[in-house]
Short mmCIF file of C-alpha atoms in Angstrom, two decimals:
data_model
loop_
_atom_site.label_atom_id
_atom_site.label_comp_id
_atom_site.label_asym_id
_atom_site.label_seq_id
_atom_site.Cartn_x
_atom_site.Cartn_y
_atom_site.Cartn_z
CA UNK A 1 25.94 77.74 122.35
CA UNK A 2 27.15 80.80 124.27
CA UNK A 3 28.90 80.86 127.63
CA UNK A 4 25.71 82.02 129.36
CA UNK A 5 23.70 79.15 127.87
CA UNK A 6 26.39 76.68 128.94
CA UNK A 7 26.36 77.94 132.52
CA UNK A 8 22.59 78.35 132.90
CA UNK A 9 21.56 75.30 130.86
CA UNK A 10 19.24 77.49 128.78
CA UNK A 11 17.75 75.37 125.97
CA UNK A 12 18.78 75.98 122.37
CA UNK A 13 16.78 75.51 119.19
CA UNK A 14 16.36 71.78 119.90
CA UNK A 15 14.57 72.49 123.16
CA UNK A 16 17.49 71.08 125.12
CA UNK A 17 20.68 72.53 126.54
CA UNK A 18 23.72 71.86 128.70
CA UNK A 19 21.55 71.05 131.70
CA UNK A 20 19.51 68.39 129.91
CA UNK A 21 20.05 64.74 130.84
CA UNK A 22 20.14 61.65 128.67
CA UNK A 23 16.79 60.51 130.05
CA UNK A 24 15.19 63.89 129.35
CA UNK A 25 16.29 64.07 125.70
CA UNK A 26 14.92 60.56 125.02
CA UNK A 27 11.75 60.80 127.10
CA UNK A 28 8.79 59.24 125.30
CA UNK A 29 11.00 57.81 122.53
CA UNK A 30 10.98 54.04 122.08
CA UNK A 31 14.09 52.14 121.03
CA UNK A 32 12.28 48.81 121.14
CA UNK A 33 13.46 46.49 118.39
CA UNK A 34 16.70 48.44 117.88
CA UNK A 35 20.20 47.07 118.44
CA UNK A 36 22.71 49.60 119.75
CA UNK A 37 26.46 49.06 120.06
CA UNK A 38 28.33 51.30 122.50
CA UNK A 39 32.12 51.20 122.62
CA UNK A 40 33.52 51.93 126.07
CA UNK A 41 30.09 51.36 127.57
CA UNK A 42 31.33 50.05 130.89
CA UNK A 43 31.92 53.37 132.69
CA UNK A 44 31.31 57.11 132.63
CA UNK A 45 29.12 58.54 129.91
CA UNK A 46 29.39 55.28 127.95
CA UNK A 47 27.69 53.43 130.81
CA UNK A 48 24.99 56.08 131.11
CA UNK A 49 24.44 55.96 127.35
CA UNK A 50 24.10 52.18 127.52
CA UNK A 51 21.71 52.41 130.47
CA UNK A 52 19.43 54.96 128.83
CA UNK A 53 19.27 53.09 125.52
CA UNK A 54 18.41 49.94 127.49
CA UNK A 55 15.78 51.90 129.43
CA UNK A 56 14.19 52.92 126.12
CA UNK A 57 13.96 49.27 125.05
CA UNK A 58 17.04 48.76 122.87
CA UNK A 59 19.17 45.63 122.81
CA UNK A 60 22.50 47.10 123.95
CA UNK A 61 25.89 45.61 123.18
CA UNK A 62 28.64 46.96 125.44
CA UNK A 63 31.99 46.66 123.68
CA UNK A 64 34.83 47.07 126.15
CA UNK A 65 38.47 46.18 126.70
CA UNK A 66 37.82 45.25 130.34
CA UNK A 67 35.04 42.66 130.14
CA UNK A 68 34.98 42.27 133.93
CA UNK A 69 34.10 45.94 134.35
CA UNK A 70 31.65 45.70 131.47
CA UNK A 71 29.94 42.69 133.05
CA UNK A 72 29.64 44.66 136.28
CA UNK A 73 28.12 47.54 134.29
CA UNK A 74 25.65 45.12 132.73
CA UNK A 75 24.72 43.88 136.20
CA UNK A 76 24.10 47.45 137.39
CA UNK A 77 21.85 48.17 134.40
CA UNK A 78 19.91 44.93 134.92
CA UNK A 79 19.38 45.74 138.59
CA UNK A 80 17.78 49.05 137.63
CA UNK A 81 15.94 47.72 134.56
CA UNK A 82 15.34 43.97 135.03
CA UNK A 83 13.84 43.48 131.55
CA UNK A 84 16.73 45.19 129.75
CA UNK A 85 18.65 43.32 127.06
CA UNK A 86 22.37 43.95 127.50
CA UNK A 87 25.30 41.87 126.26
CA UNK A 88 29.06 42.29 126.67
CA UNK A 89 31.76 41.67 124.06
CA UNK A 90 35.51 42.23 124.30
CA UNK A 91 37.03 45.01 122.22
CA UNK A 92 40.43 46.71 122.48
CA UNK A 93 40.32 49.62 120.05
CA UNK A 94 44.09 50.14 120.21
CA UNK A 95 44.54 46.76 118.53
CA UNK A 96 43.39 46.29 114.93
CA UNK A 97 43.55 42.52 115.52
CA UNK A 98 41.10 42.90 118.39
CA UNK A 99 38.82 45.11 116.28
CA UNK A 100 38.70 42.48 113.53
CA UNK A 101 38.04 39.70 116.06
CA UNK A 102 35.24 41.72 117.62
CA UNK A 103 33.62 42.44 114.24
CA UNK A 104 33.83 38.76 113.29
CA UNK A 105 32.21 37.78 116.58
CA UNK A 106 29.46 40.37 116.34
CA UNK A 107 28.66 39.61 112.71
CA UNK A 108 28.52 35.87 113.48
CA UNK A 109 25.75 36.54 116.03
CA UNK A 110 23.38 37.44 113.17
CA UNK A 111 22.13 40.50 115.01
CA UNK A 112 20.91 43.63 113.25
CA UNK A 113 22.73 46.89 113.98
CA UNK A 114 20.76 50.11 114.02
CA UNK A 115 22.93 52.47 116.03
CA UNK A 116 26.70 52.57 116.52
CA UNK A 117 28.05 54.80 119.28
CA UNK A 118 31.82 55.26 118.91
CA UNK A 119 32.31 56.40 122.49
CA UNK A 120 35.52 54.83 123.85
CA UNK A 121 38.76 56.75 124.05
CA UNK A 122 41.93 57.72 125.85
CA UNK A 123 43.07 61.21 126.76
CA UNK A 124 46.36 63.02 127.39
CA UNK A 125 48.35 59.78 127.77
CA UNK A 126 52.17 59.75 127.66
CA UNK A 127 53.72 58.96 124.30
CA UNK A 128 53.46 55.32 123.30
CA UNK A 129 52.80 53.29 120.21
CA UNK A 130 50.06 50.73 119.81
CA UNK A 131 50.84 47.12 118.90
CA UNK A 132 50.28 48.25 115.29
CA UNK A 133 52.99 50.94 115.67
CA UNK A 134 50.57 53.88 115.70
CA UNK A 135 50.56 56.72 118.25
CA UNK A 136 48.20 55.53 120.99
CA UNK A 137 45.64 58.37 121.12
CA UNK A 138 45.25 58.35 117.34
CA UNK A 139 45.14 54.54 117.28
CA UNK A 140 42.48 54.22 119.98
CA UNK A 141 40.32 57.28 119.41
CA UNK A 142 40.32 57.29 115.61
CA UNK A 143 41.88 54.34 113.81
CA UNK A 144 40.21 51.60 115.86
CA UNK A 145 36.80 53.21 115.41
CA UNK A 146 37.49 53.81 111.72
CA UNK A 147 38.13 50.11 111.12
CA UNK A 148 35.30 49.01 113.42
CA UNK A 149 32.80 51.21 111.61
CA UNK A 150 33.90 49.94 108.20
CA UNK A 151 33.63 46.31 109.32
CA UNK A 152 30.11 46.83 110.68
CA UNK A 153 28.85 49.02 107.86
CA UNK A 154 27.43 46.25 105.66
CA UNK A 155 25.38 45.04 108.62
CA UNK A 156 24.07 48.55 109.24
CA UNK A 157 23.19 49.05 105.57
CA UNK A 158 21.34 45.73 105.48
CA UNK A 159 19.51 46.53 108.71
CA UNK A 160 18.45 49.97 107.50
CA UNK A 161 17.28 48.62 104.15
CA UNK A 162 15.34 45.64 105.53
CA UNK A 163 13.64 47.57 108.35
CA UNK A 164 13.21 50.96 106.72
CA UNK A 165 14.60 52.47 109.93
CA UNK A 166 17.37 55.05 109.60
CA UNK A 167 20.71 53.82 110.91
CA UNK A 168 22.79 56.22 112.98
CA UNK A 169 26.50 56.42 113.70
CA UNK A 170 27.66 58.79 116.43
CA UNK A 171 31.34 59.65 116.90
CA UNK A 172 32.28 61.21 120.23
CA UNK A 173 34.59 64.08 119.44
CA UNK A 174 35.39 67.08 121.62
CA UNK A 175 35.82 70.84 121.63
CA UNK A 176 39.47 69.82 122.01
CA UNK A 177 39.53 69.38 118.21
CA UNK A 178 40.16 73.13 118.16
CA UNK A 179 43.49 72.58 119.93
CA UNK A 180 45.50 70.41 117.60
CA UNK A 181 48.76 70.70 115.69
CA UNK A 182 48.96 73.66 113.24
CA UNK A 183 48.47 71.39 110.21
CA UNK A 184 45.54 69.61 111.84
CA UNK A 185 46.75 66.04 111.29
CA UNK A 186 50.46 65.15 111.34
CA UNK A 187 50.33 62.63 108.52
CA UNK A 188 54.10 62.51 108.09
CA UNK A 189 55.03 62.84 111.78
CA UNK A 190 52.25 60.94 113.52
CA UNK A 191 54.70 58.74 115.48
CA UNK A 192 57.42 61.34 116.08
CA UNK A 193 58.14 61.28 119.81
CA UNK A 194 60.26 64.46 119.60
CA UNK A 195 57.33 66.68 118.66
CA UNK A 196 54.66 64.77 120.59
CA UNK A 197 52.39 66.89 122.75
CA UNK A 198 49.79 64.92 124.70
CA UNK A 199 47.17 67.72 124.56
CA UNK A 200 47.61 68.40 120.84
CA UNK A 201 47.70 64.69 120.06
CA UNK A 202 44.35 64.34 121.80
CA UNK A 203 42.99 67.30 119.83
CA UNK A 204 44.32 65.69 116.65
CA UNK A 205 42.45 62.46 117.39
CA UNK A 206 39.24 64.37 118.11
CA UNK A 207 39.62 66.31 114.86
CA UNK A 208 40.02 62.94 113.14
CA UNK A 209 36.68 61.83 114.63
CA UNK A 210 34.94 64.77 112.97
CA UNK A 211 36.73 64.33 109.64
CA UNK A 212 35.91 60.60 109.67
CA UNK A 213 32.22 61.37 110.19
CA UNK A 214 32.33 64.04 107.49
CA UNK A 215 33.82 61.79 104.82
CA UNK A 216 31.74 58.73 105.76
CA UNK A 217 28.60 60.85 105.69
CA UNK A 218 29.49 62.04 102.19
CA UNK A 219 30.10 58.50 100.96
CA UNK A 220 26.88 57.14 102.42
CA UNK A 221 24.83 59.99 100.96
CA UNK A 222 26.44 59.38 97.58
CA UNK A 223 25.35 55.74 97.55
CA UNK A 224 21.91 56.49 98.99
CA UNK A 225 22.35 54.50 102.20
CA UNK A 226 19.80 55.24 104.92
CA UNK A 227 22.44 55.92 107.57
CA UNK A 228 23.46 59.20 109.16
CA UNK A 229 26.85 59.99 110.71
CA UNK A 230 27.32 62.79 113.21
CA UNK A 231 29.74 63.92 115.91
CA UNK A 232 29.18 65.18 119.42
CA UNK A 233 31.07 67.07 122.10
CA UNK A 234 29.75 65.67 125.41
CA UNK A 235 31.07 68.51 127.55
CA UNK A 236 33.44 68.58 130.51
CA UNK A 237 32.79 65.58 132.77
CA UNK A 238 35.15 64.09 135.34
CA UNK A 239 35.38 60.43 134.29
CA UNK A 240 38.02 57.70 133.93
CA UNK A 241 38.94 59.26 130.59
CA UNK A 242 40.94 61.81 132.56
CA UNK A 243 43.02 59.26 134.49
CA UNK A 244 46.27 60.43 132.83
CA UNK A 245 45.68 64.05 133.83
CA UNK A 246 43.55 63.79 136.97
CA UNK A 247 45.46 66.35 139.06
CA UNK A 248 45.53 68.88 136.20
CA UNK A 249 41.82 68.46 135.43
CA UNK A 250 40.85 68.72 139.11
CA UNK A 251 42.80 71.97 139.33
CA UNK A 252 41.06 73.28 136.21
CA UNK A 253 37.70 72.15 137.56
CA UNK A 254 38.14 74.27 140.69
CA UNK A 255 38.27 77.50 138.67
CA UNK A 256 35.84 76.44 135.91
CA UNK A 257 33.30 74.48 137.96
CA UNK A 258 30.35 76.30 136.37
CA UNK A 259 31.17 74.70 132.99
CA UNK A 260 31.28 71.07 134.16
CA UNK A 261 28.50 68.54 133.73
CA UNK A 262 27.48 65.46 135.64
CA UNK A 263 27.43 62.09 133.86
CA UNK A 264 23.69 62.09 132.94
CA UNK A 265 24.17 65.52 131.37
CA UNK A 266 27.37 64.38 129.67
CA UNK A 267 25.57 61.49 127.95
CA UNK A 268 22.67 63.66 126.79
CA UNK A 269 24.05 64.85 123.46
CA UNK A 270 25.07 61.32 122.47
CA UNK A 271 21.60 59.96 123.26
CA UNK A 272 19.90 62.92 121.58
CA UNK A 273 21.85 62.51 118.33
CA UNK A 274 21.56 58.73 118.47
CA UNK A 275 17.82 58.44 119.04
CA UNK A 276 15.83 61.66 118.87
CA UNK A 277 13.54 61.83 115.77
CA UNK A 278 14.17 65.58 115.42
CA UNK A 279 17.43 64.69 113.67
CA UNK A 280 16.01 62.34 111.04
CA UNK A 281 18.05 62.75 107.84
CA UNK A 282 20.58 65.11 109.41
CA UNK A 283 24.13 63.96 108.74
CA UNK A 284 27.71 65.18 108.74
CA UNK A 285 27.06 67.61 111.62
CA UNK A 286 28.69 68.38 114.95
CA UNK A 287 26.63 68.83 118.13
CA UNK A 288 27.26 70.22 121.60
CA UNK A 289 24.69 70.58 124.38
CA UNK A 290 22.14 68.84 122.11
CA UNK A 291 22.35 71.56 119.46
CA UNK A 292 24.29 71.88 116.22
CA UNK A 293 27.56 73.71 116.79
CA UNK A 294 30.31 75.20 114.63
CA UNK A 295 33.65 73.45 114.10
CA UNK A 296 37.19 74.55 113.28
CA UNK A 297 38.43 75.37 109.80
CA UNK A 298 40.34 72.07 109.71
CA UNK A 299 37.15 70.18 110.59
CA UNK A 300 35.33 71.82 107.67
CA UNK A 301 37.95 70.74 105.10
CA UNK A 302 36.70 68.21 102.55
CA UNK A 303 40.25 67.73 101.30
CA UNK A 304 41.58 66.98 104.79
CA UNK A 305 38.73 64.53 105.41
CA UNK A 306 39.51 62.68 102.18
CA UNK A 307 43.23 62.65 102.94
CA UNK A 308 42.60 61.25 106.43
CA UNK A 309 40.39 58.49 105.01
CA UNK A 310 43.08 57.39 102.57
CA UNK A 311 45.79 57.68 105.25
CA UNK A 312 43.73 55.54 107.65
CA UNK A 313 43.17 52.87 105.01
CA UNK A 314 46.91 52.75 104.36
CA UNK A 315 47.73 52.43 108.07
CA UNK A 316 45.33 49.49 108.30
CA UNK A 317 46.76 47.82 105.20
CA UNK A 318 50.33 48.18 106.47
CA UNK A 319 49.38 46.70 109.86
CA UNK A 320 48.13 43.39 108.42
#
């Protein structure tokens, strides 16, 4: 999408654009009978995504680290849509132990799983390691979602096969994947504090989201599973994600205000890719403003995607 389309909201080939809202891109589409899991669904675009899926009739599971905030989010959704089905479960994506506990709890509920929205994340945080000794942005934005997706995948395959309804996985990435370290992923220096750059580390984690979707999409196609995996860039939205760089982002917003979206617009691409029937069978793609968009050279690399998959599996094994 060009700069003019971004500013004006002019629709692209999908019929939607940067000005479209989550309700608009799902208008007339029923999610009744579907179970949708949204990580980080207690605030910002995650909350709006949860609300709109609930509005369309889905059973929404909000997975969040702060269950108090998530319960408040559930209350807000129920006040607007009294017949909505929304549940809250605790999930800290920076902790592989928490991810495993969440997956065990969810799978024990004997619920189907049609749509997985890997939405939660952190951004531009100071250098720190997770409890599993992994750089925090990579641990939260990529590794936690990587393990979560793998642990829920059998459920999604079973659901898709038994219902005949295509399963969908949506990874929230970002245009920031263009601004990463020169090698793309610092496999050998992931935890090196000396070379850590909070902006590039964020870009690295967002590149990892795309590469994860790319490799998982390939694997699922190879085995004939009825599940698609795609990535989205939601756009520039002032949310809690920017808490570590609020002053900087406010300053940037002043001079780039024409490019920023509100929360309903920010959740649109996620909801479009997660639910709209136009995308049936489309997998391994990257979307922005509800239209397919180009990615970086690193994001197109099959070899890098495979290497990241193997690296992620090794990190998880070593953390046990």
